[in-house]
Coordinates of C-alpha atoms in Angstrom, one line a residue:
X60 CA 0.0 0.0 0.0
X61 CA 1.2 3.5 -0.7
X62 CA 1.8 5.7 2.3
X63 CA 1.8 9.4 3.0
X64 CA 4.4 9.8 5.7
X65 CA 7.7 11.3 4.5
X66 CA 10.7 9.3 5.5
X67 CA 13.7 11.4 6.6
X68 CA 16.8 11.1 4.4
X69 CA 19.7 9.4 6.1
X70 CA 22.0 12.2 7.3
X71 CA 25.3 12.5 5.6
X72 CA 28.4 13.2 7.7
X73 CA 29.5 16.8 7.6
X74 CA 33.2 17.6 8.0
X75 CA 34.3 20.2 10.4
X76 CA 36.5 22.9 9.0
X77 CA 40.0 22.2 10.4
X78 CA 41.1 24.8 12.9
X79 CA 44.6 26.3 12.6
X80 CA 47.1 24.4 14.7
X81 CA 48.0 26.1 17.9
X82 CA 51.6 27.2 18.3
X83 CA 53.5 25.3 20.8
X84 CA 55.6 27.2 23.3
X85 CA 59.3 27.7 22.4
X86 CA 61.5 24.9 23.5
X87 CA 64.8 25.9 25.2
X88 CA 68.1 25.0 23.5
X89 CA 66.5 23.8 20.3
X90 CA 68.7 23.6 17.3
X91 CA 68.2 26.4 14.8
X92 CA 66.5 25.5 11.5
X93 CA 66.2 27.5 8.3
X94 CA 63.0 29.4 7.7
X95 CA 60.7 27.7 5.3
X96 CA 57.8 29.1 3.3
X97 CA 54.3 28.1 4.2
X98 CA 53.0 25.0 2.4
X99 CA 50.8 25.9 -0.6
X100 CA 47.9 23.8 -1.7
X101 CA 49.1 21.9 -4.7
X102 CA 47.0 20.3 -7.3
X103 CA 46.4 16.5 -7.0
X104 CA 49.3 14.7 -8.7
X105 CA 48.7 12.2 -11.4
X106 CA 50.3 9.4 -9.3
X107 CA 49.7 10.5 -5.6
X108 CA 50.4 7.0 -4.2
X109 CA 53.4 9.0 -2.9
X110 CA 53.8 12.8 -2.4
X111 CA 55.5 14.8 -5.1
X112 CA 58.7 14.5 -3.1
X113 CA 58.4 11.8 -0.4
X114 CA 61.8 12.8 0.9
X115 CA 61.2 16.6 1.3
X116 CA 61.1 16.4 5.1
X117 CA 64.7 15.1 5.1
X118 CA 66.0 17.6 2.6
X119 CA 64.9 20.8 4.3
X120 CA 63.7 22.3 7.5
X121 CA 64.7 20.8 10.8
X122 CA 66.0 17.5 9.5
X123 CA 67.9 19.2 6.7
X124 CA 69.6 21.4 9.3
X125 CA 70.4 18.4 11.6
X126 CA 72.2 16.6 8.8
X127 CA 74.2 19.8 7.8
X128 CA 75.2 20.1 11.5
X129 CA 76.7 16.6 11.4
X130 CA 77.0 15.3 7.8
X131 CA 78.4 11.9 8.7
X132 CA 79.6 9.5 6.1
X133 CA 77.7 6.7 7.8
X134 CA 74.3 7.7 9.2
X135 CA 73.1 5.4 12.1
X136 CA 69.8 6.0 13.9
X137 CA 67.5 4.0 16.1
X138 CA 63.8 3.8 17.0
X139 CA 63.8 2.9 20.7
X140 CA 60.2 2.1 21.9
X141 CA 59.3 0.8 25.3
X142 CA 57.5 -2.6 24.8
X143 CA 54.8 -1.8 27.3
X144 CA 51.9 -0.9 25.0
X145 CA 50.7 -0.6 21.4
X146 CA 52.1 2.2 19.3
X147 CA 49.8 5.1 18.3
X148 CA 49.6 7.6 15.5
X149 CA 52.1 9.9 17.2
X150 CA 54.7 7.1 17.0
X151 CA 54.3 7.0 13.2
X152 CA 56.2 10.3 13.1
X153 CA 59.1 8.9 15.2
X154 CA 59.3 5.8 13.0
X155 CA 59.2 7.8 9.8
X156 CA 61.9 10.2 11.0
X157 CA 64.3 7.7 12.4
X158 CA 64.0 5.0 9.7
X159 CA 63.4 7.6 6.9
X160 CA 66.4 9.8 7.8
X161 CA 68.7 6.8 7.7
X162 CA 67.3 5.5 4.5
X163 CA 67.4 8.9 2.8
X164 CA 71.1 9.2 3.6
X165 CA 71.9 5.5 2.8
X166 CA 72.5 4.7 6.4
X167 CA 71.1 2.2 8.8
X168 CA 68.5 2.2 11.6
X169 CA 68.1 -0.1 14.6
X170 CA 64.9 -1.2 16.1
X171 CA 65.9 -1.2 19.8
X172 CA 63.5 -2.3 22.5
X173 CA 64.1 -0.2 25.7
X174 CA 63.2 -3.2 27.9
X175 CA 64.5 -2.0 31.3
X176 CA 61.2 -2.2 33.2
X177 CA 60.1 -5.9 33.5
X178 CA 57.1 -4.9 35.5
X179 CA 55.4 -3.4 32.4
X180 CA 56.6 -5.4 29.5
X181 CA 54.8 -8.1 27.5
X182 CA 55.8 -10.2 24.6
X183 CA 52.7 -9.2 22.6
X184 CA 54.0 -5.6 22.5
X185 CA 57.4 -6.7 21.1
X186 CA 55.7 -8.5 18.3
X187 CA 53.2 -5.7 17.6
X188 CA 55.9 -3.1 17.4
X189 CA 58.0 -5.1 15.0
X190 CA 54.9 -5.8 12.8
X191 CA 54.0 -2.1 12.6
X192 CA 57.5 -1.0 11.7
X193 CA 57.5 -3.5 8.9
X194 CA 53.9 -2.6 7.8
X195 CA 55.1 1.0 7.4
X196 CA 57.7 -0.3 5.0
X197 CA 60.8 -0.2 7.0
X198 CA 63.3 -3.0 7.7
X199 CA 65.5 -2.6 10.8
X200 CA 69.2 -3.0 10.2
X201 CA 69.1 -5.1 13.4
X202 CA 66.6 -5.7 16.2
X203 CA 68.3 -5.1 19.5
X204 CA 67.4 -4.8 23.2
X205 CA 68.7 -2.6 26.0
X206 CA 68.8 -5.8 28.0
X207 CA 71.5 -7.0 25.6
X208 CA 73.8 -4.7 27.4
X209 CA 72.8 -5.4 31.1
X210 CA 76.3 -6.7 31.9
X211 CA 78.1 -3.8 30.2
X212 CA 75.8 -1.3 31.8
X213 CA 76.5 -2.7 35.2
X214 CA 80.2 -2.5 34.6
X215 CA 79.9 1.2 33.5
X216 CA 77.8 1.9 36.7
X217 CA 80.6 0.6 38.8
X218 CA 83.1 2.7 36.7
X219 CA 80.9 5.7 37.2
X220 CA 81.0 5.2 41.0
X221 CA 84.8 4.8 40.8
X222 CA 85.1 8.1 39.0
X223 CA 83.1 9.8 41.7
X224 CA 80.1 10.2 39.4
X225 CA 77.5 8.1 41.3
X226 CA 76.6 7.1 44.9
X227 CA 74.1 4.8 46.6
X228 CA 71.2 6.7 48.2
X229 CA 68.7 5.4 50.9
X230 CA 66.4 8.4 50.9
X231 CA 62.6 8.0 50.5
X232 CA 60.8 9.5 47.5
X233 CA 59.5 12.4 49.6
X234 CA 63.1 13.2 50.8
X235 CA 64.4 13.1 47.3
X236 CA 61.7 15.5 46.1
X237 CA 62.5 17.9 48.9
X238 CA 66.2 17.7 48.0
X239 CA 65.2 18.9 44.5
X240 CA 63.3 21.9 45.9
X241 CA 59.9 20.3 46.6
X242 CA 56.5 21.4 45.2
X243 CA 57.2 25.0 46.3
X244 CA 60.5 25.1 44.3
X245 CA 62.5 25.9 47.4
X246 CA 66.3 25.6 47.8
X247 CA 67.9 22.4 46.7
X248 CA 70.3 20.5 48.9
X249 CA 72.4 17.4 48.7
X250 CA 71.4 13.9 49.8
X251 CA 73.2 12.9 53.1
X252 CA 74.7 9.9 51.2
X253 CA 76.1 12.0 48.4
X254 CA 79.6 12.3 49.8
X255 CA 80.0 8.8 51.2
X256 CA 83.3 7.1 50.3
X257 CA 83.6 5.6 46.8
X258 CA 84.4 2.1 48.2
X259 CA 81.3 2.3 50.4
X260 CA 79.1 3.1 47.5
X261 CA 80.6 0.3 45.5
X262 CA 79.9 -2.1 48.4
X263 CA 76.4 -0.9 48.7
X264 CA 75.7 -1.1 45.0
X265 CA 76.9 -4.7 44.9
X266 CA 74.6 -5.3 47.9
X267 CA 71.7 -4.0 45.8
X268 CA 72.7 -6.4 43.0
X269 CA 72.9 -9.3 45.4
X270 CA 69.5 -8.8 47.0
X271 CA 70.5 -7.1 50.3
X272 CA 67.8 -4.5 49.9
X273 CA 64.1 -4.5 49.0
X274 CA 62.6 -2.2 46.3
X275 CA 62.8 1.5 47.2
X276 CA 65.3 0.9 50.1
X277 CA 68.3 1.8 47.9
X278 CA 69.0 3.6 44.6
X279 CA 72.1 4.4 42.6
X280 CA 72.1 8.1 41.8
X281 CA 74.3 10.0 39.5
X282 CA 76.4 12.7 41.1
X283 CA 75.6 15.6 38.8
X284 CA 75.2 19.3 39.5
X285 CA 72.5 20.5 42.0
X286 CA 73.4 24.1 41.1
X287 CA 72.4 23.7 37.5
X288 CA 69.0 25.1 36.6
X289 CA 68.2 22.0 34.6
X290 CA 66.2 19.4 36.7
X291 CA 67.8 16.6 34.5
X292 CA 71.1 17.4 36.4
X293 CA 69.7 17.0 39.9
X294 CA 71.3 13.6 40.7
X295 CA 69.0 11.4 38.6
X296 CA 68.5 7.7 39.5
X297 CA 70.7 5.4 37.5
X298 CA 69.6 2.0 39.0
X299 CA 66.7 0.9 41.1
X300 CA 65.6 -2.4 42.6
X301 CA 62.7 -4.3 41.0
X302 CA 61.3 -7.5 42.3
X303 CA 60.4 -8.9 38.9
X304 CA 61.9 -11.4 36.5
X305 CA 63.0 -10.1 33.1
X306 CA 61.5 -11.6 30.0
X307 CA 65.0 -12.2 28.5
X308 CA 67.4 -12.5 31.5
X309 CA 65.0 -14.2 33.9
X310 CA 65.9 -13.9 37.6
X311 CA 69.6 -12.9 37.0
X312 CA 69.1 -9.3 38.0
X313 CA 67.4 -7.7 41.0
X314 CA 68.5 -4.2 39.8
X315 CA 67.6 -2.5 36.6
X316 CA 69.0 0.6 34.9
X317 CA 66.8 3.6 34.3
X318 CA 66.1 5.3 31.0
X319 CA 68.3 8.2 31.9
X320 CA 71.3 5.9 32.4
X321 CA 70.6 3.4 29.7
X322 CA 69.5 5.4 26.7
X323 CA 72.7 7.4 25.9
X324 CA 74.9 4.5 26.7
X325 CA 73.1 2.1 24.3
X326 CA 73.2 4.9 21.7
X327 CA 77.0 4.9 22.2
X328 CA 77.3 1.1 22.1
X329 CA 75.5 1.1 18.7
X330 CA 77.5 4.0 17.3
X331 CA 74.4 6.1 16.7
X332 CA 75.3 9.2 14.7
X333 CA 72.0 11.1 15.2
X334 CA 69.9 10.4 18.2
X335 CA 66.6 11.9 17.2
X336 CA 63.8 12.2 19.8
X337 CA 60.9 14.5 20.7
X338 CA 61.3 17.8 22.5
X339 CA 60.2 16.4 25.8
X340 CA 63.7 15.1 26.0
X341 CA 65.4 18.4 25.2
X342 CA 66.5 19.0 28.9
X343 CA 67.8 15.4 29.0
X344 CA 70.3 16.3 26.3
X345 CA 72.5 17.9 29.0
X346 CA 72.5 14.7 31.2
X347 CA 72.9 12.5 28.1
X348 CA 76.1 14.3 27.2
X349 CA 77.3 14.6 30.8
X350 CA 77.1 10.8 31.3
X351 CA 79.0 10.0 28.1
X352 CA 81.7 12.6 28.9
X353 CA 82.0 11.3 32.5
X354 CA 82.5 7.8 31.3
X355 CA 84.8 8.9 28.5
X356 CA 82.9 7.1 25.8
X357 CA 81.7 8.0 22.3
X358 CA 79.0 10.7 22.5
X359 CA 76.3 10.7 19.8
X360 CA 74.5 13.9 18.8
X361 CA 71.0 14.2 20.2
X362 CA 68.5 16.5 18.6
X363 CA 64.8 17.0 19.3
X364 CA 61.8 17.5 17.1
X365 CA 58.2 18.4 18.0
X366 CA 55.9 15.4 18.6
X367 CA 52.7 14.7 16.8
X368 CA 49.3 14.8 18.6
X369 CA 45.9 14.2 17.2
X370 CA 43.0 16.0 18.9
X371 CA 39.5 14.7 19.4
X372 CA 40.7 11.3 20.7
X373 CA 42.9 9.8 23.5
X374 CA 46.3 8.2 23.0
X375 CA 47.1 7.4 26.6
X376 CA 47.6 3.6 27.3
X377 CA 45.8 3.9 30.6
X378 CA 42.7 5.6 29.0
X379 CA 42.5 3.2 26.1
X380 CA 42.8 0.3 28.5
X381 CA 39.7 1.8 30.3
X382 CA 37.8 2.0 27.0
X383 CA 38.6 -1.6 26.4
X384 CA 37.7 -2.9 29.9
X385 CA 34.4 -0.9 29.8
X386 CA 33.6 -2.5 26.5
X387 CA 33.2 0.9 24.8
X388 CA 35.5 -0.4 22.1
X389 CA 36.1 -4.0 20.9
X390 CA 39.8 -3.9 21.7
X391 CA 43.1 -2.0 21.1
X392 CA 42.6 -2.5 17.4
X393 CA 39.1 -1.0 17.3
X394 CA 38.9 1.1 14.1
X395 CA 37.6 4.1 16.1
X396 CA 40.9 4.3 18.0
X397 CA 44.2 5.9 16.9
X398 CA 46.6 3.1 17.8
X399 CA 48.4 2.1 14.7
X400 CA 47.0 -1.4 14.9
X401 CA 43.5 0.2 14.9
X402 CA 44.3 2.4 11.9
X403 CA 45.6 -0.7 10.1
X404 CA 42.5 -2.7 10.8
X405 CA 40.3 0.2 9.8
X406 CA 42.0 0.1 6.4
X407 CA 44.3 3.1 6.4
X408 CA 47.2 2.3 4.1
X409 CA 50.7 2.6 5.5
X410 CA 51.6 4.9 2.6
X411 CA 48.8 7.3 3.6
X412 CA 50.3 7.6 7.1
X413 CA 53.8 8.3 5.7
X414 CA 52.4 10.8 3.2
X415 CA 50.6 12.5 6.1
X416 CA 53.7 12.8 8.2
X417 CA 55.7 14.1 5.2
X418 CA 53.0 16.6 4.4
X419 CA 53.2 18.0 8.0
X420 CA 56.9 18.3 7.9
X421 CA 59.2 18.4 10.9
X422 CA 59.9 21.3 13.2
X423 CA 60.6 21.8 16.9
X424 CA 57.0 22.7 17.6
X425 CA 54.5 20.2 18.8
X426 CA 52.0 19.5 16.0
X427 CA 48.4 19.3 17.1
X428 CA 46.2 17.9 14.3
X429 CA 42.4 17.5 14.1
X430 CA 41.1 14.2 13.1
X431 CA 39.4 15.8 10.1
X432 CA 42.7 16.9 8.7
X433 CA 44.2 13.4 9.1
X434 CA 41.2 11.9 7.4
X435 CA 41.4 14.4 4.5
X436 CA 45.0 13.4 3.9
X437 CA 44.0 9.7 3.9
X438 CA 41.1 10.5 1.5
X439 CA 43.4 12.2 -1.0
X440 CA 45.7 9.2 -0.9
X441 CA 42.9 6.7 -1.4
X442 CA 41.3 8.7 -4.2
X443 CA 44.1 7.7 -6.5
X444 CA 45.2 4.3 -5.3
X445 CA 42.0 2.2 -4.9
X446 CA 39.3 1.0 -7.3
X447 CA 35.7 2.1 -7.3
X448 CA 32.7 -0.1 -6.8
X449 CA 28.9 0.4 -6.3
X450 CA 27.8 -0.4 -2.8
X451 CA 24.4 0.1 -1.3
X452 CA 24.3 0.4 2.5
X453 CA 20.6 0.2 3.2
X454 CA 19.0 -1.5 0.2
X455 CA 15.5 -1.3 -1.0
X456 CA 14.5 -3.5 -4.0
X457 CA 13.4 -1.8 -7.1
X458 CA 11.3 -3.7 -9.7
X459 CA 11.7 -2.3 -13.2
X460 CA 9.1 -3.0 -15.9
X461 CA 11.5 -5.1 -17.9
X462 CA 10.9 -8.8 -18.9
X463 CA 11.7 -11.3 -16.1
X464 CA 14.5 -12.7 -18.1
X465 CA 16.0 -9.4 -19.0
X466 CA 19.8 -9.5 -18.7
X467 CA 22.5 -7.0 -19.8
X468 CA 26.2 -7.0 -19.1
X469 CA 27.6 -3.6 -18.5
X470 CA 31.3 -2.8 -18.6
X471 CA 32.6 -0.7 -15.7
X472 CA 36.1 0.8 -15.2
X473 CA 37.6 0.2 -11.8
X474 CA 38.8 3.8 -11.9
X475 CA 38.1 6.5 -14.5
X476 CA 41.4 8.2 -13.6
X477 CA 43.6 5.1 -13.8
X478 CA 43.0 2.8 -16.9
X479 CA 45.7 0.5 -15.6
X480 CA 43.2 -0.6 -12.9
X481 CA 41.2 -2.3 -15.7
X482 CA 37.5 -2.9 -15.9
X483 CA 34.9 -5.5 -15.0
X484 CA 31.4 -6.6 -16.0
X485 CA 28.3 -6.5 -13.9
X486 CA 24.7 -7.7 -14.6
X487 CA 21.7 -5.4 -15.1
X488 CA 18.3 -7.1 -14.6
X489 CA 14.7 -6.1 -13.8
X490 CA 15.4 -6.2 -10.1
X491 CA 18.0 -4.0 -8.5
X492 CA 18.7 -2.5 -5.1
X493 CA 19.1 1.2 -4.4
X494 CA 19.9 3.0 -1.1
X495 CA 17.1 4.0 1.1
X496 CA 18.4 7.5 1.3
X497 CA 18.0 7.8 -2.5
X498 CA 14.2 7.5 -2.4
X499 CA 11.6 9.8 -0.9
X500 CA 7.9 9.0 -0.6
X501 CA 7.1 12.7 -1.3
X502 CA 9.1 14.8 -3.8
X503 CA 10.5 18.2 -3.2
X504 CA 12.3 20.8 -5.4
X505 CA 15.6 20.4 -3.6
X506 CA 15.7 16.6 -4.0
X507 CA 17.2 15.2 -7.2
X508 CA 16.9 11.5 -6.7
X509 CA 14.1 9.0 -6.9
X510 CA 10.6 9.9 -5.9
X511 CA 7.1 9.0 -7.2
X512 CA 6.8 10.1 -10.8
X513 CA 10.4 11.3 -10.8
X514 CA 13.2 9.9 -12.7
X515 CA 16.9 9.3 -11.8
X516 CA 19.8 7.9 -13.7
X517 CA 21.4 4.6 -12.7
X518 CA 25.2 4.6 -12.9
X519 CA 26.4 3.3 -16.3
X520 CA 22.8 2.1 -17.3
X521 CA 21.9 3.6 -20.7
X522 CA 18.5 5.0 -19.6
X523 CA 16.9 6.3 -16.4
X524 CA 14.1 4.9 -14.4
X525 CA 10.9 6.6 -13.0
X526 CA 9.3 5.5 -9.8
X527 CA 5.6 4.6 -10.3
X528 CA 4.6 3.3 -6.9
X529 CA 6.0 1.8 -3.7
X530 CA 5.0 -0.6 -0.9
X531 CA 5.3 -0.2 2.9
X532 CA 5.2 -2.3 6.0
X533 CA 4.4 0.0 8.9
X534 CA 6.5 3.1 8.4
X535 CA 9.2 1.4 6.2
X536 CA 9.3 1.3 2.4
X537 CA 9.8 -2.3 1.4
X538 CA 9.6 -2.2 -2.4
X539 CA 9.7 0.4 -5.3
X540 CA 8.2 -0.2 -8.7
X541 CA 9.7 1.8 -11.7
X542 CA 9.5 2.2 -15.4
X543 CA 12.5 2.0 -17.7
X544 CA 12.6 5.2 -19.6
X545 CA 14.0 4.0 -22.9
X546 CA 12.7 6.5 -25.5
X547 CA 10.8 5.3 -28.5
X548 CA 12.7 5.4 -31.8
X549 CA 12.9 9.0 -33.0
X550 CA 12.2 10.5 -29.5
X551 CA 14.7 12.8 -27.8
X552 CA 16.4 11.3 -24.7
X553 CA 15.9 13.5 -21.7
X554 CA 19.0 13.4 -19.5
X555 CA 18.3 12.9 -15.8
X556 CA 19.5 15.5 -13.2
X557 CA 21.4 13.0 -11.1
X558 CA 22.7 9.4 -11.1
X559 CA 22.7 7.0 -8.2
X560 CA 24.5 3.7 -7.4
X561 CA 22.7 0.4 -7.6
X562 CA 23.3 -3.3 -7.4
X563 CA 21.5 -5.9 -9.5
X564 CA 19.7 -9.0 -8.1
X565 CA 21.0 -11.8 -10.4
X566 CA 21.7 -15.1 -8.6
X567 CA 23.2 -16.7 -11.7
X568 CA 25.9 -14.0 -11.7
X569 CA 26.4 -14.2 -7.9
X570 CA 25.0 -10.7 -7.5
X571 CA 24.7 -9.1 -5.1
X572 CA 27.6 -9.7 -2.7
X573 CA 26.2 -9.2 0.8
X574 CA 28.1 -7.6 3.6
X575 CA 27.9 -6.0 7.0
X576 CA 29.2 -2.5 6.8
X577 CA 30.4 -0.6 9.9
X578 CA 30.3 3.2 9.5
X579 CA 32.3 5.2 12.0
X580 CA 32.0 8.6 13.5
X581 CA 34.4 10.2 16.1
X582 CA 34.6 8.2 19.3
X583 CA 34.4 11.4 21.3
X584 CA 32.1 14.4 21.1
X585 CA 34.7 17.2 21.7
X586 CA 38.1 18.2 20.5
X587 CA 39.5 17.6 24.0
X588 CA 38.0 14.6 25.8
X589 CA 40.3 15.0 28.7
X590 CA 38.8 18.4 29.5
X591 CA 35.2 17.0 29.7
X592 CA 33.4 17.5 33.0
X593 CA 33.5 14.2 34.8
X594 CA 36.4 12.8 32.8
X595 CA 37.0 11.6 29.2
X596 CA 34.5 8.7 29.5
X597 CA 31.6 11.2 29.8
X598 CA 32.7 12.6 26.4
X599 CA 32.2 9.3 24.6
X600 CA 29.9 9.6 21.5
X601 CA 27.2 6.9 21.9
X602 CA 26.6 7.0 18.1
X603 CA 30.3 6.5 17.1
X604 CA 29.4 3.3 15.2
X605 CA 26.5 2.6 12.9
X606 CA 26.1 -1.0 11.5
X607 CA 24.4 -1.8 8.2
X608 CA 23.9 -5.5 8.4
X609 CA 22.3 -6.0 5.0
X610 CA 24.5 -3.9 2.6
X611 CA 25.0 -5.2 -0.9
X612 CA 28.0 -4.7 -3.3
X613 CA 28.3 -5.3 -7.0
X614 CA 30.2 -8.4 -8.2
X615 CA 33.4 -6.5 -9.1
X616 CA 34.2 -6.9 -5.4
X617 CA 35.4 -10.4 -5.9
X618 CA 38.0 -9.3 -8.4
X619 CA 39.1 -6.5 -6.1
X620 CA 39.5 -9.0 -3.4
X621 CA 41.6 -11.3 -5.6
X622 CA 43.8 -8.5 -6.7
X623 CA 44.5 -7.0 -3.3
X624 CA 46.5 -5.3 -1.9
X625 CA 45.3 -1.9 -3.0
X626 CA 47.8 -0.3 -3.2
X627 CA 50.7 -2.7 -3.2
X628 CA 53.1 -0.3 -1.4
X629 CA 55.3 0.0 1.7
X630 CA 54.8 -3.1 4.0
X631 CA 52.0 -4.4 1.8
X632 CA 54.0 -4.9 -1.4
X633 CA 53.9 -8.7 -1.0
X634 CA 50.4 -9.0 0.3
X635 CA 48.8 -8.4 3.7
X636 CA 45.7 -9.0 5.8
X637 CA 42.1 -8.5 5.0
X638 CA 42.4 -4.7 5.4
X639 CA 44.4 -4.6 2.1
X640 CA 41.1 -5.2 0.3
X641 CA 40.2 -1.5 -0.2
X642 CA 37.8 0.3 -2.5
X643 CA 35.8 3.4 -2.9
X644 CA 32.0 2.9 -2.7
X645 CA 30.5 5.4 -5.2
X646 CA 28.9 8.3 -3.4
X647 CA 29.4 6.8 0.1
X648 CA 33.0 6.4 1.2
X649 CA 36.1 4.3 1.3
X650 CA 36.0 0.8 2.7
X651 CA 38.2 -2.1 3.7
X652 CA 37.6 -5.7 4.7
X653 CA 37.6 -6.3 8.4
X654 CA 39.3 -9.2 10.3
X655 CA 35.9 -10.3 11.5
X656 CA 35.2 -11.5 8.0
X657 CA 34.5 -15.2 7.6
X658 CA 33.6 -17.4 4.6
X659 CA 29.9 -17.0 5.2
X660 CA 30.1 -13.4 6.4
X661 CA 31.8 -10.4 4.8
X662 CA 32.4 -7.4 7.1
X663 CA 33.6 -4.0 5.9
X664 CA 34.9 -1.0 7.8
X665 CA 34.5 2.5 6.6
X666 CA 38.0 4.0 6.2
X667 CA 36.8 7.6 5.6
X668 CA 33.7 9.1 4.2
X669 CA 33.6 11.0 0.8
X670 CA 34.1 14.7 1.5
X671 CA 32.3 15.6 -1.7
X672 CA 29.1 14.0 -0.4
X673 CA 28.8 16.1 2.7
X674 CA 25.5 18.0 2.7
X675 CA 24.6 16.8 -0.8
X676 CA 20.9 16.9 -1.5

């Protein structure tokens, strides 16, 4: 029966206009870099699978200046993550800088796990970090561990004590804070154990090693300069006692070196030429150089760049763990998160991430980027690297007044811009599916798709159709009937005002391909979830995921699936997981196959929406 109630059109996502990035405060003692002209908006390149110059960030700006400061014949860098969590979008910048800088200058880069805290480390993180580095297209010169050097680090700790550069301290945490000026930034003063005899500190340090003390009863502290205005020179801890077995050395050690003691020494052991890290470590450069000089060993050059932050989400391990435990997201790889394993599952290609980092460039300022800007960069990358298919999210059957046995084969290009992608054939029959949003029960002047007595074009079909009537069950349209507007011989063909995507019902041609499609919106309602009243959990968007369980796709999908990865670049050159099956759904968005896919059930994730569709009538 025909109904009178007008169904609302499914809303299309609108993209917020990106705000200008806030300037970060000046960082002290940052290396000077040449002035660079603002980035101009360039026309889309013919082959934007990579930027016009994917190495531009290494040739100019901060990294160009760093190389000119120390133009070594052999460039050696390292990426030194702590294996205590999954990497996030911010780490992609560190990976691209350290591995990319070495590759650009024909050097080498180590993947070094900073595994000095056995209480927080887990084997799954070691594996996940290595997989992400390789997925981004980088091959470490060698995979090393800070724990490889535990024996050597211990020897150097004793050497430091012998040189008068370290002592064993028995102060409490509160006492140490007061010695450093306390919360009120009062006068600093020395620990009472600072001037104990060298032999006494050596004996106590060996006692720490042999289990004489429990955790927090004794520390080895570096004897630096309490008069220095830099907190990183206020007698930092070099060794502490941890009652935990190590994943590689087992129960051999009861004491473990700190980051401040380990990092520069491992850089020295591996002959790192350029130790590149974020500006949060700029004050640490002084203690880094002090320790190398005190031990009279090779001193690498440390330089610091601004970190990458993405607003509108959370990147903290503790907060993501809360989202997982509260079942707000499926896991650490939920496509709504900004961990790199989540972006990978969502379908973001590794080349798109590297292109994004290169586009931003490298300076000493922290880069705060809105999600919409990241997504736009991904969208531009996908536009030129993946094929196009017709997909209908919320299908309604349309019965066209053609014979029951009507069958046509239409030839469709996988991409009008890239003939090399090839073409494929799809069936056209008297029963097709269109999207619910492309039909209105009552017409209006600002609506240019299908409505009663109104025609619309079907993509690649020779002639348009006109809706003649429709059926409903309750408030829902369940079927549309249409005429095929093929003009009689001699009549003038009237071109429709718009075209829509469709999928044929043709079991003999295995059409349609049925799928569950997950459409994502931001996980949080604001740009700064941490500032939300009541905490970040109160800012969670309850409508961040919409599932279309009965979506249909044209048969070209099977060829796209067979020919994946799209694109075959970076760490996906030789294949990859289900997420490498990527395509653009005409007029809807970009999609990738999800790891929940099974033989009997295809699941797709929305990578990004189509910007051109926002607000379209």
